[in-house]
Short mmCIF file of C-alpha atoms in Angstrom, two decimals:
data_model
loop_
_atom_site.label_atom_id
_atom_site.label_comp_id
_atom_site.label_asym_id
_atom_site.label_seq_id
_atom_site.Cartn_x
_atom_site.Cartn_y
_atom_site.Cartn_z
CA MET P 1 0.00 0.00 -0.01
CA SER P 2 1.38 3.41 -1.00
CA ASN P 3 2.79 5.72 1.67
CA HIS P 4 2.00 8.81 -0.37
CA LYS P 5 -1.14 10.01 1.33
CA LEU P 6 -3.93 12.37 0.29
CA ASN P 7 -6.46 14.26 2.39
CA TYR P 8 -9.80 12.61 3.11
CA MET P 9 -13.01 14.60 2.81
CA ASN P 10 -16.61 13.54 2.48
CA GLY P 11 -15.58 9.95 1.85
CA GLU P 12 -13.00 10.66 -0.85
CA TRP P 13 -9.19 10.84 -0.89
CA VAL P 14 -8.19 14.12 -2.56
CA ALA P 15 -5.05 16.12 -3.19
CA SER P 16 -4.54 19.47 -1.48
CA ALA P 17 -5.56 22.66 -3.24
CA SER P 18 -1.99 23.87 -2.73
CA GLY P 19 -0.58 21.17 -5.01
CA GLU P 20 2.31 20.76 -2.55
CA ILE P 21 3.46 17.78 -0.52
CA ILE P 22 5.57 17.26 2.57
CA SER P 23 8.19 14.52 2.70
CA ILE P 24 8.54 12.52 5.90
CA THR P 25 11.90 10.93 6.73
CA ASN P 26 12.90 8.21 9.21
CA PRO P 27 14.54 9.67 12.33
CA ALA P 28 16.67 6.54 12.62
CA HIS P 29 17.98 7.04 9.07
CA ASN P 30 17.38 10.69 8.20
CA GLN P 31 18.16 10.26 4.51
CA GLN P 32 15.49 7.59 4.14
CA MET P 33 12.09 8.92 3.00
CA VAL P 34 9.11 7.15 4.54
CA GLY P 35 6.48 8.79 2.31
CA THR P 36 4.63 12.02 1.71
CA VAL P 37 1.53 13.82 2.91
CA GLN P 38 -0.35 16.83 1.67
CA ALA P 39 0.79 20.37 2.49
CA SER P 40 -2.78 21.58 2.87
CA ALA P 41 -4.03 25.12 2.46
CA ILE P 42 -6.82 26.94 4.30
CA GLU P 43 -9.14 26.04 1.42
CA ASP P 44 -8.68 22.34 2.28
CA VAL P 45 -9.59 22.93 5.91
CA ASN P 46 -12.71 24.77 4.84
CA LEU P 47 -13.82 21.91 2.60
CA ALA P 48 -13.23 19.33 5.32
CA CYS P 49 -15.20 21.38 7.83
CA GLU P 50 -18.05 21.84 5.40
CA ALA P 51 -18.17 18.07 4.84
CA ALA P 52 -18.25 17.43 8.60
CA LYS P 53 -21.03 19.99 9.06
CA LYS P 54 -23.10 18.47 6.28
CA ALA P 55 -22.76 14.99 7.80
CA VAL P 56 -23.41 15.81 11.43
CA LYS P 57 -27.19 15.93 11.30
CA HIS P 58 -27.56 12.37 9.96
CA TRP P 59 -24.83 10.97 12.19
CA ALA P 60 -26.22 12.58 15.33
CA ARG P 61 -29.69 11.15 14.62
CA LEU P 62 -28.33 7.61 14.43
CA SER P 63 -28.94 5.48 17.48
CA PRO P 64 -25.85 5.33 19.69
CA VAL P 65 -26.20 1.55 19.46
CA ALA P 66 -25.82 1.81 15.65
CA ARG P 67 -22.77 4.04 16.07
CA CYS P 68 -21.35 1.39 18.40
CA GLU P 69 -21.20 -1.09 15.52
CA TYR P 70 -18.96 1.18 13.49
CA LEU P 71 -16.48 1.52 16.36
CA GLN P 72 -16.46 -2.23 16.95
CA ASN P 73 -15.77 -2.80 13.28
CA ALA P 74 -12.94 -0.24 13.40
CA ALA P 75 -11.42 -2.00 16.43
CA ASP P 76 -11.38 -5.34 14.57
CA ILE P 77 -9.80 -3.81 11.50
CA LEU P 78 -7.17 -1.95 13.50
CA GLU P 79 -6.13 -5.18 15.16
CA LYS P 80 -5.88 -6.93 11.80
CA ARG P 81 -3.64 -4.15 10.49
CA ALA P 82 -1.61 -3.84 13.69
CA ALA P 83 1.73 -4.95 12.22
CA GLU P 84 1.48 -2.63 9.26
CA ILE P 85 0.40 0.42 11.23
CA ALA P 86 2.93 -0.17 14.00
CA GLU P 87 5.78 -0.40 11.51
CA ILE P 88 4.91 2.83 9.73
CA ALA P 89 4.58 4.62 13.07
CA THR P 90 8.04 3.43 14.11
CA ARG P 91 9.51 4.49 10.76
CA GLU P 92 7.86 7.93 11.06
CA MET P 93 8.72 8.86 14.64
CA GLY P 94 11.28 6.31 15.81
CA LYS P 95 9.99 4.64 18.96
CA ARG P 96 10.44 0.89 19.22
CA LEU P 97 8.23 -1.47 17.29
CA ILE P 98 7.10 -3.18 20.49
CA GLU P 99 5.93 0.21 21.72
CA THR P 100 4.00 1.09 18.58
CA LYS P 101 2.46 -2.42 18.46
CA GLY P 102 1.34 -1.89 22.04
CA GLU P 103 -0.12 1.46 21.05
CA VAL P 104 -2.14 -0.07 18.21
CA LEU P 105 -3.62 -2.67 20.58
CA ARG P 106 -4.37 0.07 23.08
CA GLY P 107 -6.13 1.97 20.28
CA ALA P 108 -8.31 -1.06 19.60
CA ALA P 109 -9.14 -1.31 23.31
CA ILE P 110 -10.12 2.38 23.36
CA LEU P 111 -12.43 1.88 20.38
CA ARG P 112 -14.09 -1.07 22.08
CA TYR P 113 -14.47 0.81 25.34
CA PHE P 114 -16.18 3.77 23.66
CA ALA P 115 -18.27 1.51 21.46
CA GLN P 116 -19.90 0.27 24.68
CA GLU P 117 -20.72 3.86 25.63
CA GLY P 118 -23.38 3.53 22.96
CA TYR P 119 -25.33 1.39 25.44
CA ARG P 120 -25.02 3.71 28.41
CA LYS P 121 -27.55 6.28 29.60
CA LEU P 122 -27.47 9.74 28.02
CA GLY P 123 -29.67 11.52 30.55
CA GLU P 124 -31.90 11.13 33.57
CA VAL P 125 -35.41 11.80 34.78
CA LEU P 126 -35.60 14.45 37.50
CA PRO P 127 -38.28 15.33 40.06
CA SER P 128 -40.31 18.43 39.23
CA ALA P 129 -41.97 20.96 41.46
CA PHE P 130 -45.01 20.78 39.22
CA GLN P 131 -47.45 17.88 39.49
CA ASN P 132 -47.66 15.60 36.43
CA ASN P 133 -44.68 17.39 34.81
CA LEU P 134 -42.18 15.14 33.02
CA PHE P 135 -38.78 16.65 33.73
CA TYR P 136 -35.65 15.11 32.31
CA THR P 137 -32.21 15.73 30.76
CA MET P 138 -30.50 14.33 27.75
CA ARG P 139 -27.02 14.72 26.34
CA VAL P 140 -26.61 15.84 22.74
CA PRO P 141 -23.52 16.09 20.54
CA VAL P 142 -21.73 19.40 20.34
CA GLY P 143 -21.44 19.14 16.52
CA VAL P 144 -18.23 19.26 14.56
CA VAL P 145 -15.05 18.52 16.52
CA GLY P 146 -11.58 19.56 15.35
CA VAL P 147 -9.01 16.99 16.50
CA ILE P 148 -5.37 18.15 16.60
CA SER P 149 -3.00 15.41 17.74
CA PRO P 150 0.76 15.15 18.47
CA TRP P 151 3.48 12.97 16.99
CA ASN P 152 4.54 11.11 20.16
CA PHE P 153 1.43 8.87 20.37
CA PRO P 154 0.26 8.95 16.72
CA ILE P 155 -2.25 6.09 17.20
CA ALA P 156 -3.64 6.14 20.75
CA ILE P 157 -4.14 9.87 21.20
CA PRO P 158 -6.11 10.48 17.94
CA ILE P 159 -8.25 7.45 18.73
CA TRP P 160 -9.00 8.50 22.29
CA LYS P 161 -10.25 11.81 20.85
CA ILE P 162 -12.04 10.49 17.74
CA ALA P 163 -13.76 7.48 19.36
CA PRO P 164 -15.72 9.45 21.99
CA ALA P 165 -16.46 12.21 19.49
CA LEU P 166 -18.10 9.66 17.17
CA ILE P 167 -19.97 7.56 19.72
CA TYR P 168 -21.63 10.67 21.15
CA GLY P 169 -22.80 11.76 17.69
CA ASN P 170 -20.24 14.33 16.58
CA THR P 171 -18.38 14.43 13.29
CA VAL P 172 -14.61 15.02 13.10
CA VAL P 173 -11.98 16.97 11.21
CA PHE P 174 -8.69 15.34 12.11
CA LYS P 175 -5.32 17.07 11.74
CA PRO P 176 -2.39 14.96 12.88
CA ALA P 177 1.13 16.21 13.53
CA THR P 178 2.88 16.45 10.19
CA GLU P 179 5.68 14.18 11.40
CA THR P 180 3.22 11.30 11.70
CA GLY P 181 0.80 12.16 8.92
CA ILE P 182 1.09 8.77 7.24
CA THR P 183 0.14 6.95 10.43
CA GLY P 184 -2.80 9.34 10.75
CA ALA P 185 -3.94 8.52 7.23
CA LYS P 186 -3.83 4.81 8.02
CA LEU P 187 -6.11 5.37 10.99
CA VAL P 188 -8.57 7.14 8.72
CA GLU P 189 -8.38 4.16 6.33
CA VAL P 190 -9.47 2.00 9.27
CA PHE P 191 -12.60 4.12 9.80
CA GLU P 192 -13.27 4.13 6.03
CA GLU P 193 -13.00 0.32 5.90
CA ALA P 194 -15.30 0.07 8.91
CA GLY P 195 -17.98 1.75 6.81
CA VAL P 196 -18.20 5.11 8.65
CA PRO P 197 -20.37 7.29 6.40
CA PRO P 198 -18.87 10.04 4.22
CA GLY P 199 -18.18 13.29 6.04
CA VAL P 200 -18.21 11.77 9.52
CA VAL P 201 -14.40 11.52 9.65
CA ASN P 202 -12.38 14.00 7.61
CA PHE P 203 -8.60 14.32 7.44
CA VAL P 204 -6.21 17.09 6.50
CA THR P 205 -2.45 17.25 6.83
CA GLY P 206 -0.13 20.25 6.77
CA ARG P 207 1.92 22.61 8.82
CA GLY P 208 0.21 23.95 11.91
CA SER P 209 1.52 27.42 11.11
CA VAL P 210 -0.46 27.33 7.86
CA ILE P 211 -3.73 25.53 8.70
CA GLY P 212 -3.84 25.21 12.52
CA ASN P 213 -5.56 28.50 13.28
CA SER P 214 -7.98 28.11 10.39
CA LEU P 215 -9.29 24.85 11.84
CA VAL P 216 -9.81 26.43 15.25
CA GLU P 217 -11.51 29.52 13.79
CA ASN P 218 -13.65 27.78 11.15
CA GLN P 219 -17.31 28.72 11.50
CA HIS P 220 -18.45 25.10 11.16
CA VAL P 221 -16.28 23.79 14.00
CA ASP P 222 -17.99 23.67 17.40
CA ALA P 223 -15.20 22.27 19.57
CA ILE P 224 -11.44 21.73 19.50
CA THR P 225 -9.52 18.98 21.27
CA PHE P 226 -5.76 19.41 21.27
CA THR P 227 -2.73 17.64 22.67
CA GLY P 228 0.66 19.32 22.34
CA SER P 229 2.81 22.14 23.63
CA ASN P 230 1.71 24.74 26.12
CA PHE P 231 2.63 27.55 23.72
CA VAL P 232 0.37 26.29 20.95
CA GLY P 233 -2.34 25.25 23.41
CA LYS P 234 -2.63 28.69 24.91
CA ASN P 235 -3.05 30.19 21.44
CA ILE P 236 -5.76 27.65 20.63
CA ALA P 237 -7.58 28.52 23.86
CA LYS P 238 -7.46 32.22 23.03
CA LEU P 239 -8.85 31.68 19.53
CA ALA P 240 -11.50 29.26 20.74
CA VAL P 241 -12.76 31.70 23.35
CA GLU P 242 -12.87 34.50 20.80
CA SER P 243 -14.94 32.38 18.45
CA GLY P 244 -17.17 30.87 21.13
CA LYS P 245 -16.02 27.26 20.85
CA LYS P 246 -15.50 24.58 23.47
CA TYR P 247 -11.85 23.60 23.85
CA GLN P 248 -9.98 20.79 25.52
CA LEU P 249 -6.20 20.99 26.02
CA GLU P 250 -3.73 18.33 27.19
CA LEU P 251 -0.34 19.99 27.43
CA GLY P 252 3.01 19.51 29.12
CA GLY P 253 4.29 17.86 32.26
CA LYS P 254 7.33 17.94 34.57
CA ASN P 255 6.42 14.79 36.39
CA PRO P 256 8.12 13.97 39.71
CA ALA P 257 8.82 10.69 41.42
CA ILE P 258 9.61 10.55 45.16
CA VAL P 259 11.59 7.62 46.56
CA LEU P 260 11.53 7.29 50.34
CA ASP P 261 13.95 5.29 52.48
CA ASP P 262 11.45 2.52 53.09
CA ALA P 263 10.86 1.89 49.38
CA ASP P 264 11.82 -1.21 47.45
CA VAL P 265 14.94 0.36 45.88
CA GLU P 266 15.22 -2.19 43.07
CA GLN P 267 11.60 -1.73 42.06
CA ALA P 268 11.74 2.05 42.37
CA ALA P 269 14.92 2.33 40.28
CA GLN P 270 13.44 0.18 37.50
CA LEU P 271 10.15 2.06 37.38
CA VAL P 272 11.83 5.48 37.53
CA VAL P 273 14.09 4.54 34.64
CA ASP P 274 11.14 3.11 32.69
CA GLY P 275 9.21 6.27 33.36
CA ALA P 276 12.05 8.47 32.17
CA MET P 277 13.38 6.54 29.19
CA LYS P 278 10.45 4.68 27.58
CA GLN P 279 9.70 6.06 24.11
CA THR P 280 12.96 8.00 24.44
CA GLY P 281 11.39 10.16 27.13
CA GLN P 282 8.99 11.70 24.61
CA ARG P 283 5.87 11.40 26.75
CA CYS P 284 3.98 14.15 28.55
CA THR P 285 3.76 11.71 31.49
CA ALA P 286 7.51 10.88 31.47
CA THR P 287 9.38 10.96 34.81
CA SER P 288 11.69 13.97 34.62
CA ARG P 289 12.53 14.67 38.28
CA VAL P 290 13.21 12.12 41.03
CA PHE P 291 13.46 13.24 44.65
CA VAL P 292 15.38 10.65 46.69
CA GLN P 293 15.70 10.56 50.47
CA SER P 294 19.37 11.12 51.40
CA THR P 295 19.70 7.92 53.42
CA ILE P 296 19.22 5.73 50.30
CA TYR P 297 20.42 8.21 47.67
CA GLU P 298 23.72 6.44 46.86
CA SER P 299 22.22 2.96 46.68
CA PHE P 300 19.35 4.22 44.54
CA LYS P 301 21.75 6.05 42.24
CA GLU P 302 23.76 2.88 41.65
CA LYS P 303 20.63 0.93 40.80
CA VAL P 304 19.52 3.66 38.36
CA LEU P 305 22.94 3.65 36.69
CA GLU P 306 22.79 -0.12 36.42
CA LYS P 307 19.41 0.07 34.64
CA VAL P 308 20.42 2.91 32.35
CA ARG P 309 23.68 1.26 31.29
CA ALA P 310 21.63 -1.73 30.11
CA ILE P 311 19.74 0.44 27.57
CA THR P 312 20.68 -0.22 23.95
CA VAL P 313 20.06 2.71 21.60
CA GLY P 314 19.29 2.24 17.92
CA ASP P 315 16.72 1.74 15.16
CA GLY P 316 13.38 0.97 16.77
CA LEU P 317 12.60 -1.64 14.13
CA LYS P 318 15.35 -3.92 15.53
CA THR P 319 14.24 -6.29 18.25
CA GLU P 320 17.40 -5.98 20.37
CA ILE P 321 17.01 -2.20 20.70
CA THR P 322 15.59 -0.85 23.97
CA MET P 323 15.52 2.90 23.10
CA GLY P 324 14.96 4.47 19.69
CA PRO P 325 15.98 7.85 18.30
CA LEU P 326 14.47 11.21 19.06
CA ALA P 327 11.64 11.91 16.66
CA SER P 328 13.15 14.75 14.62
CA LYS P 329 16.13 17.04 14.24
CA HIS P 330 14.17 19.77 16.02
CA GLN P 331 13.56 17.50 18.98
CA PHE P 332 17.18 16.33 18.98
CA ASP P 333 18.46 19.93 19.00
CA THR P 334 16.07 20.83 21.79
CA VAL P 335 17.27 18.00 24.05
CA VAL P 336 20.94 18.76 23.32
CA SER P 337 20.31 22.39 24.20
CA TYR P 338 18.75 21.48 27.56
CA ILE P 339 21.68 19.18 28.40
CA LYS P 340 24.07 22.03 27.67
CA THR P 341 22.01 24.39 29.83
CA GLY P 342 22.02 21.92 32.70
CA LEU P 343 25.84 21.80 32.65
CA GLU P 344 26.08 25.59 32.42
CA GLU P 345 23.82 25.99 35.45
CA GLY P 346 25.99 23.68 37.59
CA ALA P 347 24.29 20.31 37.43
CA THR P 348 26.57 17.24 37.26
CA LEU P 349 26.20 14.97 34.25
CA LEU P 350 26.25 11.62 35.95
CA TYR P 351 25.70 9.51 32.82
CA GLY P 352 25.20 9.84 29.04
CA GLY P 353 23.84 12.82 27.18
CA LYS P 354 26.15 12.39 24.18
CA GLN P 355 25.09 12.24 20.54
CA LEU P 356 25.61 8.73 19.10
CA THR P 357 27.11 8.80 15.63
CA GLU P 358 29.12 5.61 15.21
CA GLY P 359 28.36 3.04 12.52
CA VAL P 360 24.69 2.38 11.91
CA LEU P 361 23.79 5.30 14.20
CA SER P 362 25.59 7.86 11.98
CA ASP P 363 22.49 9.18 10.18
CA GLY P 364 19.90 9.21 12.95
CA TYR P 365 18.89 11.42 15.84
CA PHE P 366 20.32 9.20 18.53
CA ILE P 367 21.37 10.31 21.99
CA GLU P 368 22.50 8.47 25.11
CA PRO P 369 20.03 8.38 28.01
CA CYS P 370 21.03 11.19 30.35
CA ILE P 371 21.16 11.34 34.16
CA PHE P 372 21.91 14.55 36.03
CA GLU P 373 22.61 14.92 39.73
CA ASN P 374 23.35 17.87 41.98
CA VAL P 375 20.27 19.42 40.49
CA THR P 376 18.34 22.12 42.30
CA ASN P 377 14.66 22.64 41.77
CA ASP P 378 15.25 26.17 40.38
CA MET P 379 17.44 25.00 37.47
CA THR P 380 16.03 25.13 33.97
CA ILE P 381 16.29 21.36 33.52
CA ALA P 382 14.18 20.92 36.66
CA ARG P 383 11.50 23.40 35.63
CA GLU P 384 10.95 23.15 31.86
CA GLU P 385 9.64 20.18 29.92
CA ILE P 386 12.53 18.65 27.97
CA PHE P 387 10.63 15.84 26.19
CA GLY P 388 13.64 13.58 25.90
CA PRO P 389 15.55 10.88 27.84
CA VAL P 390 16.81 13.19 30.61
CA LEU P 391 16.33 12.47 34.31
CA CYS P 392 17.17 14.94 37.12
CA MET P 393 18.11 13.39 40.51
CA ILE P 394 17.50 15.63 43.56
CA LYS P 395 18.51 14.66 47.10
CA VAL P 396 16.04 15.47 49.91
CA GLU P 397 15.96 14.87 53.65
CA SER P 398 12.27 14.12 54.14
CA TYR P 399 8.95 13.28 52.52
CA GLU P 400 7.66 16.76 53.37
CA GLU P 401 10.61 18.45 51.58
CA ALA P 402 10.16 16.17 48.56
CA LEU P 403 6.43 16.88 48.30
CA GLU P 404 6.97 20.64 48.53
CA GLN P 405 9.54 20.59 45.73
CA ALA P 406 7.58 18.17 43.63
CA ASN P 407 4.59 20.55 43.72
CA ASP P 408 6.79 23.57 42.93
CA THR P 409 6.07 23.64 39.21
CA ILE P 410 3.63 25.16 36.75
CA TYR P 411 2.70 21.64 35.63
CA GLY P 412 0.48 19.12 37.31
CA LEU P 413 0.01 16.03 35.14
CA SER P 414 1.36 12.94 36.92
CA ALA P 415 3.44 12.02 40.00
CA SER P 416 4.71 8.88 41.74
CA LEU P 417 5.62 7.98 45.32
CA PHE P 418 7.62 4.91 46.24
CA THR P 419 7.02 3.87 49.88
CA LYS P 420 5.59 1.20 52.14
CA ASP P 421 4.11 3.80 54.47
CA LEU P 422 0.32 3.80 53.96
CA LYS P 423 -0.10 7.10 55.81
CA LYS P 424 2.32 8.90 53.50
CA ALA P 425 0.80 7.21 50.44
CA LEU P 426 -2.63 8.54 51.39
CA ASP P 427 -1.22 11.97 52.15
CA PHE P 428 0.51 12.04 48.75
CA ALA P 429 -2.68 10.99 46.98
CA LYS P 430 -4.44 13.94 48.64
CA ASN P 431 -1.76 16.63 48.46
CA SER P 432 0.18 15.96 45.27
CA GLU P 433 -0.92 18.71 42.87
CA VAL P 434 -1.42 16.50 39.85
CA GLY P 435 -4.29 14.89 37.97
CA MET P 436 -2.86 11.35 38.14
CA VAL P 437 -1.14 9.81 41.16
CA GLN P 438 0.85 6.60 41.24
CA ILE P 439 1.90 4.78 44.38
CA ASN P 440 4.82 2.41 43.68
CA GLY P 441 4.27 2.82 39.93
CA GLU P 442 5.87 4.87 37.15
CA THR P 443 4.45 8.27 36.24
CA GLY P 444 3.47 7.16 32.74
CA GLY P 445 0.50 5.04 31.81
CA ALA P 446 -3.24 5.39 31.30
CA GLU P 447 -6.17 3.01 30.89
CA PRO P 448 -9.21 3.60 28.62
CA GLN P 449 -11.75 3.44 31.43
CA ALA P 450 -10.00 6.07 33.61
CA PRO P 451 -10.03 9.86 33.17
CA PHE P 452 -6.75 11.25 31.81
CA GLY P 453 -5.58 14.83 32.44
CA GLY P 454 -3.74 17.19 34.72
CA MET P 455 -3.91 20.23 36.99
CA LYS P 456 -2.36 23.69 36.64
CA GLU P 457 -0.96 24.38 33.16
CA SER P 458 -0.98 20.70 32.15
CA SER P 459 -4.65 20.67 31.20
CA SER P 460 -7.67 22.85 30.50
CA GLY P 461 -9.66 20.90 33.02
CA THR P 462 -12.03 18.55 31.17
CA ARG P 463 -10.69 15.01 31.12
CA GLU P 464 -10.07 12.62 28.26
CA GLN P 465 -10.91 8.90 28.25
CA GLY P 466 -13.26 7.05 30.53
CA GLN P 467 -16.80 8.22 31.13
CA ALA P 468 -15.38 11.66 31.86
CA ALA P 469 -15.02 12.16 28.09
CA ILE P 470 -18.74 12.69 27.77
CA GLU P 471 -18.40 16.06 29.50
CA PHE P 472 -16.49 17.55 26.58
CA PHE P 473 -18.12 15.82 23.63
CA THR P 474 -21.74 16.47 24.62
CA ALA P 475 -23.93 19.23 25.93
CA PHE P 476 -26.86 18.91 28.36
CA LYS P 477 -30.37 19.58 27.21
CA THR P 478 -33.07 19.95 29.87
CA ILE P 479 -36.69 19.12 28.89
CA SER P 480 -39.90 19.86 30.71
CA ILE P 481 -43.18 18.41 29.40
CA ASN P 482 -46.53 19.40 30.89
CA PRO P 483 -49.18 16.99 29.54
CA ASN P 484 -52.08 19.36 30.36
#
C-alpha cells in the first residue's frame, strides 16, 4: 500500500488545493524517505469542515447503538492491520516497534471501550416541582469537533479523541502532527474500511503554522480537542474563546517521582528509569525529576545507573534495541540544548547525554540516556519540559521536603511515590498537585476506562478517556413536558 497520502473529505481521498506535498523521513535514518503527505491550504480545511457540518445531522440522529457497531468494526480492522500500522509509526517517529504495536492494541481497546458507551444512559429523569410534569435531561452532541493530535502517540491519542467524538454523535476533522501524517492517514483508512459514512471523519495534513488556526476559527467547528505544547495550546484557547467554541487541552508535564527510604529500591529504580526513558522520554507523562531521600540516595543512584547502562540505543525496528531515536532534528536539537543548559547551570552529568554517531547510528537522531545529579529545583532542567531521555536526581531529607519541591512547578500532570508507608501514600494522593497519582508505579501510563488529564498548566480541566469524556463531547439539554 502506498505511503504517499492524500487528504480525506466527504468519503474521498483528494489532493490538497496547494498542489504541494511534505516529505517525511525516518529519524533513525534521516536520509530515508518514509512517504509524503499533503501540504494543505486553508481552502482544504474549509472543505473538510463543510463536509463534517453536512454529515453531522444524519450521524447525530443515528442510534448510539448503531454508532457502536462502526467503532467495533474499526477495532477489529485496527487489530488486523496492527503490524502494518505499528511499523509505519516506528519509521515515522522512531520509537520501538514493540511500543507502537502496544499502542495499536491500546487503540483497539479504546475503540471497544467507547463503542460500549453507545449502550449507556445519556440523561436522567428528574423530580419536578409541578405535579404531572415530566422533567428530564439528555445529552446531545456538540457538533463538529476539530481533532489536533501530536506525533509522540500517533495512534492512541487520535483514537481517544475520535472514538468518543463519534460515539456521542459528533463528526470530526482530524489534523495529525505532520511528522506522523502517514500513520494518521492509516487510522482514517481504518474508519473508512469500517464503513463510517462520508463526512463523519475527515482528514487534513499540513503545517500547523499554515492551517492550525484556520481549523480552530472555522465557522463550522464547534469544539477543538488538542494535545501538544503549552505555547500552541494557549493560542488555541485564546482563539477558541474569541470564536465561542469549546476547547480541551492536554499539554506539558514535569512529572516527579519521590523515593523514600522505606521503598523497594530495586523496584523504584526500574520504574523510575522506565518512566524516564520509555519512548525516548517523549511522553507528557515521562518521569523527569526524582526526589530521593538522602539515606538511600547512593544505593538508589547505583541501581539507576545499572538500569540505564543496560539500555541499547538504535533503530526501533530492531528487536534488540531498547531505546529508539528522538523523533526529529528539532527534537534532537532541543534535548541537546537542555543538556548544555544543565551543565552551564551547575548540574553534574552523571551519565550519558552524548550524541551517538558511530556506525549504523551515523544518520539518525540518537542520543544516550542522560542522568543529572546535583540538580536544584530552580534549574532550567528541573523546571521546563525537555521531552527527551533526561532524568534529574534531587537529594532530599524528608517526605515533606520532597512533596513541597515536587509541587513547585507550573505543571500538574502525573506524579509517583515509592514507599511502604500507607499514611504517606494517602497523604501524597491527597496533596500531590497533579491529575494522576501513582503509588509504587511509574508516572506514565493510562487506561481507557479512567479519566486522563492534569492540573495547573498541564490541562484545560475537562478530562479525556473514561466516562469523563462525555463532558467535553456532549452538551446537556433539559426538557420539561406538561401533559395538560
